[in-house]
């Protein structure tokens, strides 16, 4: 049985074992954020073992010049990477002239708790330093939801002897670099720094960009809970910006360092106003006091949970996991700022640059649609709309014209920006995920205005891309799509990836249908769309030809769609034949071996069955599921959730549950042995999908909401809320029944387990 590293608890993640060499993993788990700023769970004091200090601001990025062996025309110029900012979290402490460093102490007891209900993290450590002096430290911190620029730390030091000299340096550490840098260059430079008494400010410029940020902190000291004045002297370290204070403590005295800090940035505020904002916000926070700030934040979190909690009775492992996922999704993105998006690792790690992937549309939009106001998902889609011109440029760059738009696989402002061609750029399937998100948004919200004014333009441009990207094969007498990578990144530059080809066909078909839907609803609007987009019958009939005649590789013998040309030539040994010590294969096998193996990184054909489920029979789903599952190694976080939803569809609840646990506990139980790199934030939306779309079978199609409910064996019940069609519903599913209540909005007809019912209270 898998041993869980963190204590099982419905609302908290608790670490009660201290392992000095392994803190880097827990730093990811204990990350904090508020959708705008965030940080890894670093200790405040010095720590000389493995760690990755990380503080990030959403939307603030560096253009890291692309690094490839041999430059070829069409490669993206740069990889956009969020910047690891100066660390305001730091507090250097020395006790009787010895630097406090847990790595050099004997830790007598250790407990760290991430309280997800209330949004704070607390660490309590009892230790003996190398002079055998006993000390207790306790640090409680959070990033404020209400005060978006601000984090708060209450750090306590208790001593057990008389005349203990404690020296404290709350500061900003400017000696921070991004770990994931192509050329080992710094991403920012200090413009000015200031430290005066209890205040520190560092103004930095993000190199080669217009972004400026200011990192700041302000502190207050208390002894035995009474505010005290202290004297200050400048830090001697060039990279630690702040002032030192000295204290003499006696037995049982407790010194508290109340530190507020964070960032202001030029995306939100005028550079000339930085200092005023800092002064106002930090002063106000100090006046408010730690307890009040914490209470204010707890109130904000209770509002978040009110809408997005999923309650599972009977299985604490699942309960903890789904809350961990929902908590981190909310820490990463709250939808308040239409400029921001969701990086695959949020603020918890630098891999993937912290910018936008197809993950947003395919795995996060459903969660935000279901749990937040519809404007949040709309903002995400509007970002793509606002980047349409760049997507058209992107297609032009690879020689595709006539209004074709290729959305970037990785982007922050609509420009394609990453390092790798075969993996990433060739994944043109991303265009379809955007169209899918539009479909889901329209189905969930009935927002026809968005379809008419923005959505349809995106759909037309995407359809034009597929038209330009296919070519006619005289050999097959079919349209083909060559040289792509499907969602399975363990095979590159393949021809006729079934998922990509099917998605192309669907996009064309959906666009035509939406055009006629608009025509039926509003003839004038339809005419203006046709005119504005220069659409004519010839173009549409070309699309129809492709729809009818695109190559969809299929094996009659196996009764499956073939992942791509040549897939069946592989040595088709199931993944359970791979020795345990060679998993994950991406950490153990050569790239060559992976590429020629039949092993599938993540759902590929099955991703298609997820999106296009209603185009196929359950029998077709079952045979494709059975065939592809055996080769799938789930080395992408985005895999298990899709398998879970599909397993629910074919009524294999045991399997659906296994995949749900794998998806939702991926980070807590570190399935892929990579947790130190950060959490898999975007796939956390997939964990929610596994419950809501999987077990509860929520769908909106043909204008109607339907549920097809199931419940894992070991759950007594589960419940969640859902925003759909301008209503808010609550859904409770037990082994015996499903109860749906209308919390907000007009009565609604739905289909529950194949029976039509009206929900009116
Ligand atoms: C997956 C991609 C995904 C990316 C970012 C990769 O490992 O294969 O599908 O977009 O991670 O999450």
XYZ file of C-alpha atoms and ligand atoms in Angstrom:
773
model
C 0.000 0.000 0.000
C 1.190 3.479 -0.855
C 2.409 5.343 2.188
C 1.316 8.953 2.157
C 4.029 11.451 2.907
C 1.602 14.037 4.228
C -0.913 13.281 6.968
C -4.405 12.543 5.647
C -6.713 15.334 6.732
C -9.824 16.734 5.037
C -8.725 20.373 5.092
C -4.997 20.424 5.690
C -1.736 19.158 4.316
C 0.445 18.285 7.260
C 4.128 17.447 7.218
C 5.336 16.088 10.527
C 8.572 14.456 9.467
C 11.635 16.569 8.884
C 13.971 15.360 6.179
C 16.591 17.972 5.477
C 17.510 16.643 2.050
C 13.946 16.525 0.857
C 12.579 19.941 1.686
C 12.683 20.915 -1.965
C 9.714 18.606 -2.648
C 7.652 20.074 0.147
C 8.458 23.591 -1.023
C 6.248 22.862 -4.034
C 3.423 21.394 -1.968
C 3.383 24.287 0.525
C 3.401 27.030 -2.114
C 1.151 30.006 -1.537
C -0.443 32.473 -3.923
C -3.417 34.706 -4.598
C -3.753 34.643 -8.377
C -1.436 37.601 -8.783
C 1.673 36.805 -6.748
C 2.892 33.549 -5.333
C 5.816 31.798 -3.733
C 7.212 28.365 -3.103
C 7.089 27.134 0.468
C 10.614 28.237 1.322
C 11.774 28.531 4.885
C 12.228 32.173 5.878
C 15.551 31.662 7.644
C 18.767 30.431 5.987
C 18.747 26.851 4.790
C 21.913 25.286 3.411
C 20.456 22.097 1.910
C 18.706 21.650 -1.435
C 16.091 24.287 -2.081
C 14.575 26.344 -4.854
C 13.696 29.808 -3.740
C 10.823 31.027 -5.865
C 8.666 34.159 -5.921
C 6.685 35.016 -9.009
C 4.264 37.626 -10.316
C 1.651 36.573 -12.832
C 2.092 38.295 -16.190
C 5.657 39.489 -15.514
C 7.978 37.612 -17.793
C 11.366 37.627 -19.476
C 11.989 36.873 -23.143
C 14.592 34.150 -22.938
C 16.223 33.888 -26.341
C 15.472 30.496 -27.871
C 18.269 28.004 -27.656
C 18.500 25.378 -30.357
C 21.417 23.490 -31.833
C 20.859 24.687 -35.367
C 18.594 27.633 -35.989
C 15.925 27.129 -38.636
C 13.538 29.622 -40.149
C 10.219 29.704 -38.342
C 11.541 28.896 -34.894
C 10.085 31.052 -32.156
C 12.422 33.872 -31.136
C 12.098 33.444 -27.414
C 10.641 31.413 -24.590
C 8.541 33.593 -22.262
C 9.396 32.834 -18.654
C 7.948 34.264 -15.516
C 10.626 35.949 -13.477
C 11.912 34.639 -10.198
C 11.783 37.893 -8.253
C 13.816 39.175 -5.312
C 12.806 37.236 -2.232
C 10.911 39.341 0.311
C 10.254 36.210 2.378
C 13.761 36.091 3.822
C 14.556 36.576 7.515
C 18.156 35.942 8.519
C 18.440 35.012 12.168
C 21.368 34.347 14.403
C 21.231 33.102 17.941
C 24.257 33.830 20.113
C 26.178 34.620 16.928
C 25.295 31.342 15.224
C 23.291 31.504 12.014
C 19.979 29.698 12.316
C 19.937 27.029 9.641
C 17.739 23.978 10.075
C 20.175 21.948 8.046
C 22.771 22.465 10.759
C 20.503 21.913 13.728
C 19.143 18.945 15.537
C 15.425 19.069 14.893
C 13.578 17.795 17.955
C 10.094 18.215 16.583
C 8.728 19.533 13.337
C 5.251 20.266 12.066
C 4.104 22.189 9.015
C 0.468 22.653 8.091
C -1.092 24.114 4.990
C -4.601 24.974 6.047
C -6.533 25.086 2.806
C -9.826 26.124 4.341
C -8.281 29.278 5.776
C -5.470 29.806 3.301
C -2.420 29.895 5.590
C 0.687 27.860 6.238
C 2.237 27.368 9.652
C 5.499 25.738 10.673
C 6.509 24.863 14.234
C 9.983 23.592 14.942
C 11.718 22.753 18.163
C 15.454 22.498 17.644
C 18.854 22.501 19.164
C 21.538 24.441 17.357
C 25.142 23.316 17.137
C 25.796 24.806 20.569
C 23.016 22.674 21.985
C 20.810 25.679 22.627
C 17.131 24.857 22.495
C 14.991 27.166 20.394
C 11.425 27.082 19.184
C 10.427 28.756 15.988
C 6.934 29.203 14.678
C 6.101 30.887 11.424
C 2.620 31.472 10.095
C 2.105 33.068 6.732
C -0.293 33.666 3.866
C -0.633 35.636 0.674
C -3.598 37.959 0.945
C -6.467 37.523 -1.489
C -7.905 40.929 -0.725
C -4.623 42.854 -0.833
C -3.255 41.471 -4.061
C 0.278 42.839 -3.699
C 0.759 41.544 -0.212
C 2.014 38.571 1.760
C 2.144 38.371 5.540
C 4.473 36.508 7.908
C 4.311 36.201 11.661
C 7.592 34.627 12.757
C 8.216 33.753 16.414
C 11.398 32.761 18.178
C 11.209 31.388 21.689
C 14.240 30.680 23.850
C 14.660 28.586 26.961
C 17.664 30.170 28.617
C 18.621 33.569 29.950
C 20.687 36.163 28.111
C 20.214 34.776 24.630
C 21.405 37.202 21.983
C 19.120 37.162 18.970
C 19.996 39.103 15.858
C 17.359 39.426 13.169
C 17.628 40.660 9.611
C 14.271 40.748 7.823
C 15.252 41.529 4.266
C 14.898 41.144 0.531
C 17.330 38.681 -0.993
C 18.324 39.980 -4.419
C 20.650 37.109 -5.138
C 17.940 35.154 -6.910
C 18.116 33.757 -10.411
C 15.716 31.772 -12.523
C 16.841 28.160 -12.530
C 15.278 27.539 -15.875
C 17.271 29.949 -18.002
C 18.512 29.229 -21.536
C 21.708 31.230 -21.403
C 22.311 31.488 -17.692
C 21.549 35.188 -17.890
C 19.873 37.217 -15.168
C 16.264 38.083 -16.010
C 16.184 41.282 -13.995
C 18.477 44.003 -12.741
C 18.232 46.179 -9.681
C 17.558 49.831 -10.460
C 17.602 51.043 -6.880
C 17.379 49.642 -3.412
C 16.520 51.235 -0.136
C 16.672 49.968 3.411
C 15.738 52.171 6.285
C 14.852 50.913 9.731
C 11.906 48.575 9.309
C 11.474 49.139 5.580
C 13.113 47.609 2.513
C 12.397 48.345 -1.148
C 14.136 47.006 -4.228
C 13.145 48.351 -7.609
C 14.025 46.106 -10.545
C 13.803 46.213 -14.244
C 13.000 43.081 -16.227
C 15.746 42.999 -18.823
C 14.698 43.530 -22.451
C 11.152 44.394 -21.511
C 9.148 47.317 -20.262
C 8.266 45.650 -16.984
C 9.354 47.127 -13.719
C 8.643 45.709 -10.313
C 9.265 46.804 -6.756
C 9.813 44.248 -4.045
C 9.110 45.543 -0.567
C 8.677 44.677 3.077
C 7.988 46.379 6.340
C 8.288 44.880 9.821
C 7.281 45.300 13.385
C 8.730 43.551 16.476
C 6.946 42.259 19.533
C 8.305 40.623 22.647
C 5.838 38.444 24.514
C 3.138 39.950 22.303
C 3.979 43.574 23.185
C 5.126 45.897 20.446
C 8.641 47.145 21.016
C 10.880 49.719 19.445
C 14.207 48.450 18.312
C 17.354 50.006 16.961
C 18.419 49.240 13.421
C 21.723 48.868 11.667
C 22.324 48.283 7.974
C 22.781 44.747 6.680
C 26.409 43.951 5.919
C 25.451 41.672 3.086
C 25.216 43.264 -0.345
C 22.489 40.930 -1.481
C 20.301 41.096 1.635
C 18.520 44.432 1.619
C 17.279 45.368 5.069
C 18.311 46.439 8.567
C 19.377 44.285 11.489
C 17.999 44.490 15.008
C 19.380 42.911 18.154
C 17.508 41.554 21.144
C 18.438 39.980 24.427
C 15.944 37.310 25.440
C 15.462 35.430 28.661
C 13.899 32.066 29.467
C 10.489 31.653 27.788
C 10.687 35.006 26.059
C 9.141 35.047 22.633
C 10.216 37.458 19.938
C 7.759 38.034 17.079
C 8.774 39.403 13.712
C 5.665 40.605 11.940
C 6.646 41.120 8.336
C 4.441 42.245 5.479
C 5.824 42.332 1.981
C 5.322 41.597 -1.652
C 5.432 43.273 -5.028
C 4.015 46.089 -7.061
C 4.418 45.820 -10.798
C 4.093 47.970 -13.867
C 1.404 45.760 -15.388
C -0.946 47.063 -12.719
C 0.451 50.356 -11.496
C 2.259 53.401 -12.709
C 6.010 53.063 -12.036
C 6.105 56.512 -10.481
C 3.482 55.481 -7.983
C 5.300 52.381 -6.715
C 6.683 53.965 -3.546
C 3.380 55.595 -2.623
C 1.528 52.339 -3.053
C 4.109 50.479 -0.981
C 4.014 53.056 1.784
C 0.226 53.044 1.895
C -0.286 49.289 1.652
C 2.436 48.243 4.059
C 1.564 50.876 6.646
C -2.074 49.950 6.470
C -1.251 46.260 6.823
C 0.956 46.832 9.863
C -1.781 48.910 11.472
C -4.376 46.237 10.755
C -2.215 43.677 12.530
C -1.540 40.026 11.859
C -4.685 38.583 13.417
C -7.036 40.928 11.575
C -5.238 40.399 8.265
C -5.448 36.670 8.757
C -9.143 36.859 9.606
C -9.809 38.996 6.553
C -8.070 36.400 4.434
C -9.994 33.533 6.005
C -13.212 35.353 5.076
C -12.043 35.631 1.479
C -11.191 31.944 1.362
C -14.580 31.036 2.775
C -16.171 32.852 -0.183
C -13.985 30.864 -2.569
C -14.915 27.565 -0.922
C -18.582 28.477 -0.832
C -18.614 28.236 -4.633
C -15.954 25.704 -5.410
C -15.771 23.109 -2.662
C -16.363 19.468 -3.476
C -17.361 17.505 -0.394
C -16.624 13.801 -0.370
C -17.882 11.684 2.528
C -16.273 8.361 3.295
C -12.835 8.764 1.714
C -10.459 11.183 3.345
C -7.734 10.530 0.774
C -9.961 11.778 -2.029
C -11.381 14.600 0.064
C -7.957 15.967 0.873
C -6.786 15.566 -2.694
C -9.645 17.345 -4.427
C -9.414 20.241 -1.990
C -5.673 20.445 -2.560
C -6.375 20.709 -6.285
C -9.139 23.288 -5.905
C -7.029 25.278 -3.441
C -4.079 25.517 -5.807
C -6.237 26.367 -8.813
C -7.630 29.287 -6.849
C -4.191 30.313 -5.621
C -2.958 30.421 -9.208
C -5.790 32.185 -10.968
C -8.920 33.875 -9.728
C -10.174 35.498 -12.901
C -10.099 39.038 -11.505
C -7.590 40.312 -14.016
C -8.398 39.745 -17.697
C -4.688 40.025 -18.573
C -3.701 36.925 -16.620
C -3.788 33.226 -17.370
C -2.803 29.895 -15.833
C 0.735 28.526 -16.109
C 1.071 24.728 -15.957
C 2.939 25.026 -12.674
C 1.399 28.226 -11.408
C 3.725 29.932 -8.940
C 5.190 26.666 -7.734
C 7.986 26.091 -10.223
C 9.648 27.463 -13.318
C 9.179 24.601 -15.740
C 7.006 25.600 -18.708
C 7.755 29.279 -18.069
C 4.532 29.992 -16.189
C 2.708 30.930 -19.379
C -0.339 29.747 -21.329
C -0.655 26.316 -22.975
C -3.589 24.390 -24.462
C -3.976 23.232 -20.861
C -6.034 26.342 -20.126
C -8.780 25.614 -22.624
C -8.738 21.837 -22.411
C -8.334 21.338 -18.666
C -9.024 24.561 -16.776
C -11.915 26.291 -18.541
C -14.427 23.620 -17.379
C -13.445 24.176 -13.726
C -13.657 27.951 -13.913
C -16.922 27.770 -15.890
C -18.462 25.514 -13.284
C -17.258 27.324 -10.180
C -16.920 31.015 -11.022
C -18.919 33.734 -12.696
C -19.081 33.200 -16.450
C -16.999 36.357 -16.981
C -13.929 34.423 -15.808
C -14.054 31.835 -18.597
C -15.049 34.614 -20.987
C -11.941 36.597 -20.056
C -9.809 33.575 -20.837
C -11.462 33.214 -24.232
C -11.235 36.944 -24.856
C -7.498 36.739 -24.362
C -7.378 34.366 -27.328
C -9.666 36.688 -29.259
C -7.373 39.631 -28.567
C -4.448 37.546 -29.787
C -6.105 36.528 -33.047
C -3.906 38.842 -35.133
C -0.818 37.261 -33.658
C -2.240 33.798 -34.328
C -2.702 34.826 -37.972
C 0.892 36.061 -38.044
C 1.974 32.799 -36.490
C 0.345 30.873 -39.339
C 1.900 33.218 -41.902
C 5.308 32.543 -40.398
C 4.949 28.928 -41.394
C 3.655 29.781 -44.846
C -0.089 29.497 -44.295
C -2.164 32.418 -45.511
C -5.758 33.375 -46.340
C -6.657 34.344 -42.800
C -5.490 31.068 -41.261
C -4.795 31.358 -37.534
C -2.509 29.068 -35.607
C -2.699 29.794 -31.915
C 0.596 29.354 -30.120
C 1.220 26.244 -28.087
C 3.003 28.384 -25.535
C 2.336 32.056 -25.182
C 1.924 35.038 -22.999
C 0.889 37.722 -25.483
C -0.126 35.729 -28.534
C 3.383 35.228 -29.882
C 4.697 31.696 -30.019
C 7.411 31.358 -27.438
C 9.200 28.174 -26.465
C 12.322 26.195 -27.243
C 11.229 23.052 -28.967
C 9.918 22.469 -32.420
C 8.781 18.860 -32.649
C 7.411 18.776 -29.156
C 5.297 21.842 -28.738
C 5.241 23.705 -32.050
C 4.133 20.686 -34.063
C 1.233 20.194 -31.667
C -1.166 22.031 -33.909
C -4.018 20.178 -32.226
C -4.044 23.090 -29.759
C -6.208 25.082 -32.167
C -9.002 22.581 -31.605
C -8.841 22.889 -27.823
C -9.632 26.581 -28.192
C -12.635 25.782 -30.369
C -13.717 23.185 -27.797
C -13.548 25.761 -25.018
C -15.698 28.121 -27.079
C -18.215 25.326 -27.510
C -18.258 24.561 -23.783
C -18.558 28.224 -22.904
C -21.509 28.757 -25.277
C -23.219 25.577 -24.088
C -22.813 26.513 -20.440
C -23.710 30.182 -20.683
C -25.885 30.681 -23.800
C -23.773 33.801 -24.375
C -24.678 34.264 -28.031
C -23.174 37.728 -28.101
C -19.744 36.257 -27.502
C -20.279 33.761 -30.298
C -21.519 36.425 -32.699
C -18.888 39.046 -31.980
C -15.735 37.180 -30.986
C -16.135 33.408 -30.965
C -17.128 33.049 -34.599
C -14.105 35.024 -35.799
C -11.821 32.682 -33.905
C -13.655 29.660 -35.319
C -13.447 30.935 -38.902
C -9.738 31.667 -38.606
C -9.062 28.270 -37.048
C -11.069 26.562 -39.796
C -9.044 28.441 -42.379
C -5.936 27.082 -40.743
C -7.088 23.493 -41.118
C -8.033 24.130 -44.716
C -4.526 25.454 -45.408
C -2.767 22.788 -43.381
C -4.335 19.679 -44.976
C -3.162 18.373 -48.310
C -4.751 15.978 -50.706
C -3.107 12.595 -51.006
C -3.565 11.045 -54.428
C -2.479 7.711 -53.058
C -5.139 7.614 -50.396
C -7.681 9.781 -52.180
C -8.054 11.569 -48.892
C -7.041 14.768 -47.174
C -4.108 14.192 -44.863
C -2.279 16.200 -42.218
C 1.434 15.516 -42.192
C 4.283 16.284 -39.820
C 2.530 16.852 -36.521
C 2.824 15.854 -32.894
C -0.340 14.727 -31.187
C -0.975 15.116 -27.460
C 1.322 12.097 -27.079
C 4.660 13.870 -27.113
C 6.491 10.539 -27.141
C 6.123 10.393 -30.910
C 7.012 13.398 -33.031
C 6.578 14.545 -36.579
C 4.023 11.883 -37.376
C 1.520 11.774 -40.206
C -2.217 11.613 -39.747
C -2.471 11.720 -36.019
C -6.078 10.580 -35.652
C -6.809 13.071 -32.900
C -5.489 16.000 -34.926
C -7.281 14.941 -38.115
C -10.543 14.325 -36.313
C -10.244 17.640 -34.498
C -9.713 19.438 -37.805
C -12.834 17.833 -39.222
C -14.819 18.744 -36.119
C -13.626 22.376 -36.103
C -14.729 22.839 -39.703
C -18.057 21.211 -39.026
C -18.667 23.137 -35.810
C -17.856 26.446 -37.494
C -20.321 25.748 -40.309
C -22.977 24.781 -37.764
C -22.411 27.860 -35.669
C -22.630 30.050 -38.742
C -25.999 28.591 -39.609
C -27.094 28.815 -35.990
C -26.310 32.534 -36.077
C -28.166 32.787 -39.423
C -31.271 31.174 -37.912
C -31.185 33.530 -34.981
C -30.164 36.773 -36.622
C -30.022 37.089 -40.407
C -28.421 40.518 -40.337
C -25.666 39.462 -38.005
C -24.998 36.455 -40.210
C -24.720 38.659 -43.267
C -22.325 40.995 -41.560
C -20.134 38.121 -40.365
C -19.995 36.691 -43.904
C -19.072 40.095 -45.257
C -16.603 41.065 -42.611
C -14.780 37.758 -42.908
C -14.961 37.542 -46.705
C -16.575 34.151 -46.528
C -18.136 32.699 -49.645
C -19.848 29.490 -50.692
C -16.737 28.201 -52.372
C -14.745 28.420 -49.178
C -17.462 26.668 -47.209
C -17.837 23.962 -49.808
C -14.077 23.387 -49.630
C -14.422 22.942 -45.891
C -17.219 20.453 -46.491
C -15.033 18.455 -48.857
C -12.412 18.143 -46.155
C -14.988 17.150 -43.561
C -16.229 14.406 -45.812
C -12.937 13.146 -46.976
C -10.256 13.508 -44.340
C -8.146 10.476 -43.584
C -8.993 8.937 -40.213
C -6.664 5.971 -39.713
C -8.676 2.957 -38.636
C -7.989 -0.713 -38.059
C -10.872 -3.001 -38.913
C -9.133 -5.955 -37.319
C -8.696 -4.242 -33.994
C -11.770 -2.078 -34.285
C -9.831 1.001 -33.214
C -8.710 4.323 -34.641
C -4.976 4.230 -35.234
C -3.087 6.874 -33.305
C -1.086 7.840 -36.391
C 0.329 6.287 -39.531
C 2.710 3.492 -38.610
C 1.662 3.120 -35.001
C 0.712 -0.522 -35.451
C 4.193 -1.339 -36.790
C 5.610 -0.815 -33.348
C 6.615 -3.557 -30.969
C 3.320 -3.485 -29.121
C 4.332 -4.646 -25.665
C 2.038 -3.340 -22.934
C 3.464 -0.806 -20.507
C 3.195 -3.210 -17.568
C 6.110 -5.083 -19.163
C 8.421 -2.147 -18.466
C 10.455 -2.986 -15.344
C 9.466 -0.895 -12.400
C 12.884 0.615 -11.955
C 12.726 1.999 -15.505
C 9.669 4.140 -14.814
C 9.074 6.938 -15.535
C 10.638 6.202 -18.900
C 11.347 9.871 -19.549
C 13.846 9.789 -16.698
C 15.379 6.432 -17.630
C 15.292 5.833 -21.368
C 17.035 7.529 -24.262
C 14.855 9.780 -26.363
C 15.440 7.488 -29.323
C 14.095 4.517 -27.424
C 11.039 6.435 -26.285
C 10.235 7.643 -29.800
C 10.272 4.159 -31.300
C 8.449 2.562 -28.398
C 4.647 2.187 -28.384
C 4.398 4.036 -25.093
C 2.001 6.899 -24.969
C 2.738 9.835 -22.703
C -0.881 10.922 -22.299
C -4.334 10.402 -23.737
C -4.162 10.901 -27.499
C -6.832 8.956 -29.380
C -8.569 8.929 -26.010
C -8.304 12.705 -25.782
C -10.450 12.652 -28.920
C -12.948 10.341 -27.269
C -13.083 12.768 -24.366
C -13.872 15.749 -26.579
C -16.037 13.977 -29.132
C -17.634 11.350 -26.931
C -21.110 11.808 -28.357
C -19.888 11.046 -31.891
C -19.125 7.453 -30.965
C -20.838 4.455 -29.463
C -19.907 3.133 -26.045
C -18.623 0.022 -27.806
C -16.228 2.096 -29.885
C -15.096 3.937 -26.791
C -14.570 0.658 -24.952
C -12.417 -0.934 -27.659
C -10.257 2.178 -28.106
C -9.948 2.570 -24.349
C -8.896 -1.060 -23.903
C -6.373 -0.870 -26.700
C -4.662 2.418 -25.856
C -4.776 2.234 -22.103
C -2.299 -0.654 -22.084
C 0.405 1.464 -23.769
C -0.186 4.651 -21.847
C 2.413 5.566 -19.238
C 0.663 8.724 -17.961
C 3.893 10.673 -17.781
C 1.978 13.836 -18.426
C -0.229 15.086 -15.628
C -2.966 15.616 -18.205
C -3.509 11.914 -18.797
C -5.093 10.318 -15.744
C -8.046 12.705 -15.579
C -9.088 11.993 -19.171
C -8.868 8.271 -18.488
C -10.939 8.740 -15.366
C -13.740 10.584 -17.173
C -13.807 7.967 -19.930
C -13.725 5.049 -17.496
C -16.799 6.549 -15.819
C -18.475 6.744 -19.232
C -17.944 3.050 -19.796
C -19.138 2.350 -16.290
C -15.834 1.064 -14.984
C -16.073 2.975 -11.735
C -13.256 1.125 -10.065
C -10.903 2.195 -12.798
C -12.337 5.700 -12.911
C -11.637 5.961 -9.204
C -8.059 4.690 -9.558
C -7.418 7.300 -12.229
C -9.109 9.989 -10.184
C -6.835 9.227 -7.252
C -3.841 9.253 -9.521
C -4.853 12.592 -11.041
C -5.772 14.307 -7.811
C -2.927 12.930 -5.674
C -0.316 13.160 -8.439
C 1.599 15.797 -6.496
C 0.769 14.793 -2.933
C 1.996 11.257 -3.607
C 4.521 12.310 -6.280
C 3.604 9.630 -8.820
C 5.968 10.930 -11.479
C 8.877 11.664 -9.136
C 9.212 15.267 -10.214
C 7.408 17.197 -7.535
C 10.447 19.325 -6.739
C 9.949 21.031 -10.108
C 6.579 22.324 -8.964
C 2.945 21.268 -8.900
C 0.823 20.319 -11.889
C -1.670 23.120 -11.616
C -3.429 22.850 -14.954
C -4.142 19.155 -14.534
C -5.826 19.994 -11.230
C -8.736 21.230 -13.336
C -8.765 17.679 -14.701
C -9.239 16.249 -11.203
C -12.367 18.356 -10.856
C -13.486 17.134 -14.297
C -13.019 13.523 -13.143
C -15.644 14.092 -10.467
C -18.061 16.466 -12.169
C -17.889 15.184 -15.751
C -16.777 11.693 -14.761
C -18.633 10.357 -11.731
C -21.490 12.844 -11.933
C -21.573 12.667 -15.740
C -22.342 16.362 -16.194
C -22.762 17.347 -19.849
C -24.436 20.195 -21.633
C -25.469 19.257 -25.116
C -28.329 20.175 -27.423
C -29.049 23.041 -25.066
C -29.738 20.733 -22.115
C -27.903 19.910 -18.945
C -27.717 16.223 -18.205
C -26.222 14.178 -15.398
C -25.455 10.513 -15.420
C -24.467 9.807 -11.871
C -22.217 7.170 -10.388
C -20.391 6.893 -7.140
C -17.152 5.126 -6.254
C -17.620 2.187 -3.953
C -15.835 3.658 -0.981
C -17.594 7.046 -1.097
C -20.731 7.554 0.932
C -21.634 10.706 -0.934
C -20.188 13.652 -2.799
C -21.515 17.081 -3.528
C -20.562 20.187 -5.465
C -22.000 23.368 -6.887
C -22.319 24.179 -10.518
C -22.836 27.385 -12.475
C -24.709 26.550 -15.601
C -27.051 28.444 -17.913
C -27.317 31.399 -15.543
C -28.269 29.173 -12.632
C -26.397 27.983 -9.634
C -27.160 24.411 -8.695
C -26.058 22.221 -5.858
C -25.668 18.544 -6.545
C -25.535 15.828 -3.906
C -24.976 12.251 -4.955
C -25.293 9.366 -2.528
C -25.416 5.653 -3.172
C -29.202 5.809 -3.122
C -30.098 9.043 -4.882
C -29.110 12.319 -6.498
C -30.461 15.568 -5.094
C -30.221 18.699 -7.200
C -31.197 22.058 -5.793
C -31.638 25.381 -7.467
C -29.663 27.958 -5.481
C -29.971 30.829 -7.903
C -31.831 31.566 -11.143
C -34.993 30.359 -12.855
C -36.294 26.812 -12.897
C -34.556 24.546 -15.354
C -35.361 21.313 -17.171
C -32.569 18.817 -17.048
C -32.000 15.160 -17.785
C -31.061 13.142 -14.733
C -30.037 9.570 -15.418
C -32.007 9.565 -18.678
C -35.178 11.017 -17.165
C -36.323 14.552 -17.800
C -36.999 16.530 -14.631
C -37.564 20.151 -13.646
C -35.430 21.722 -10.972
C -37.348 24.578 -9.430
C -36.192 24.828 -5.856
C 2.259 17.828 -21.850
C 1.549 18.897 -22.661
C 1.246 20.065 -21.775
C 2.508 20.572 -21.089
C 2.214 21.639 -20.075
C 3.506 18.434 -21.234
O 4.151 17.483 -20.442
O 2.637 16.750 -22.654
O 0.348 18.377 -23.187
O 0.681 21.087 -22.524
O 3.109 19.504 -20.393
O 1.397 21.138 -19.064
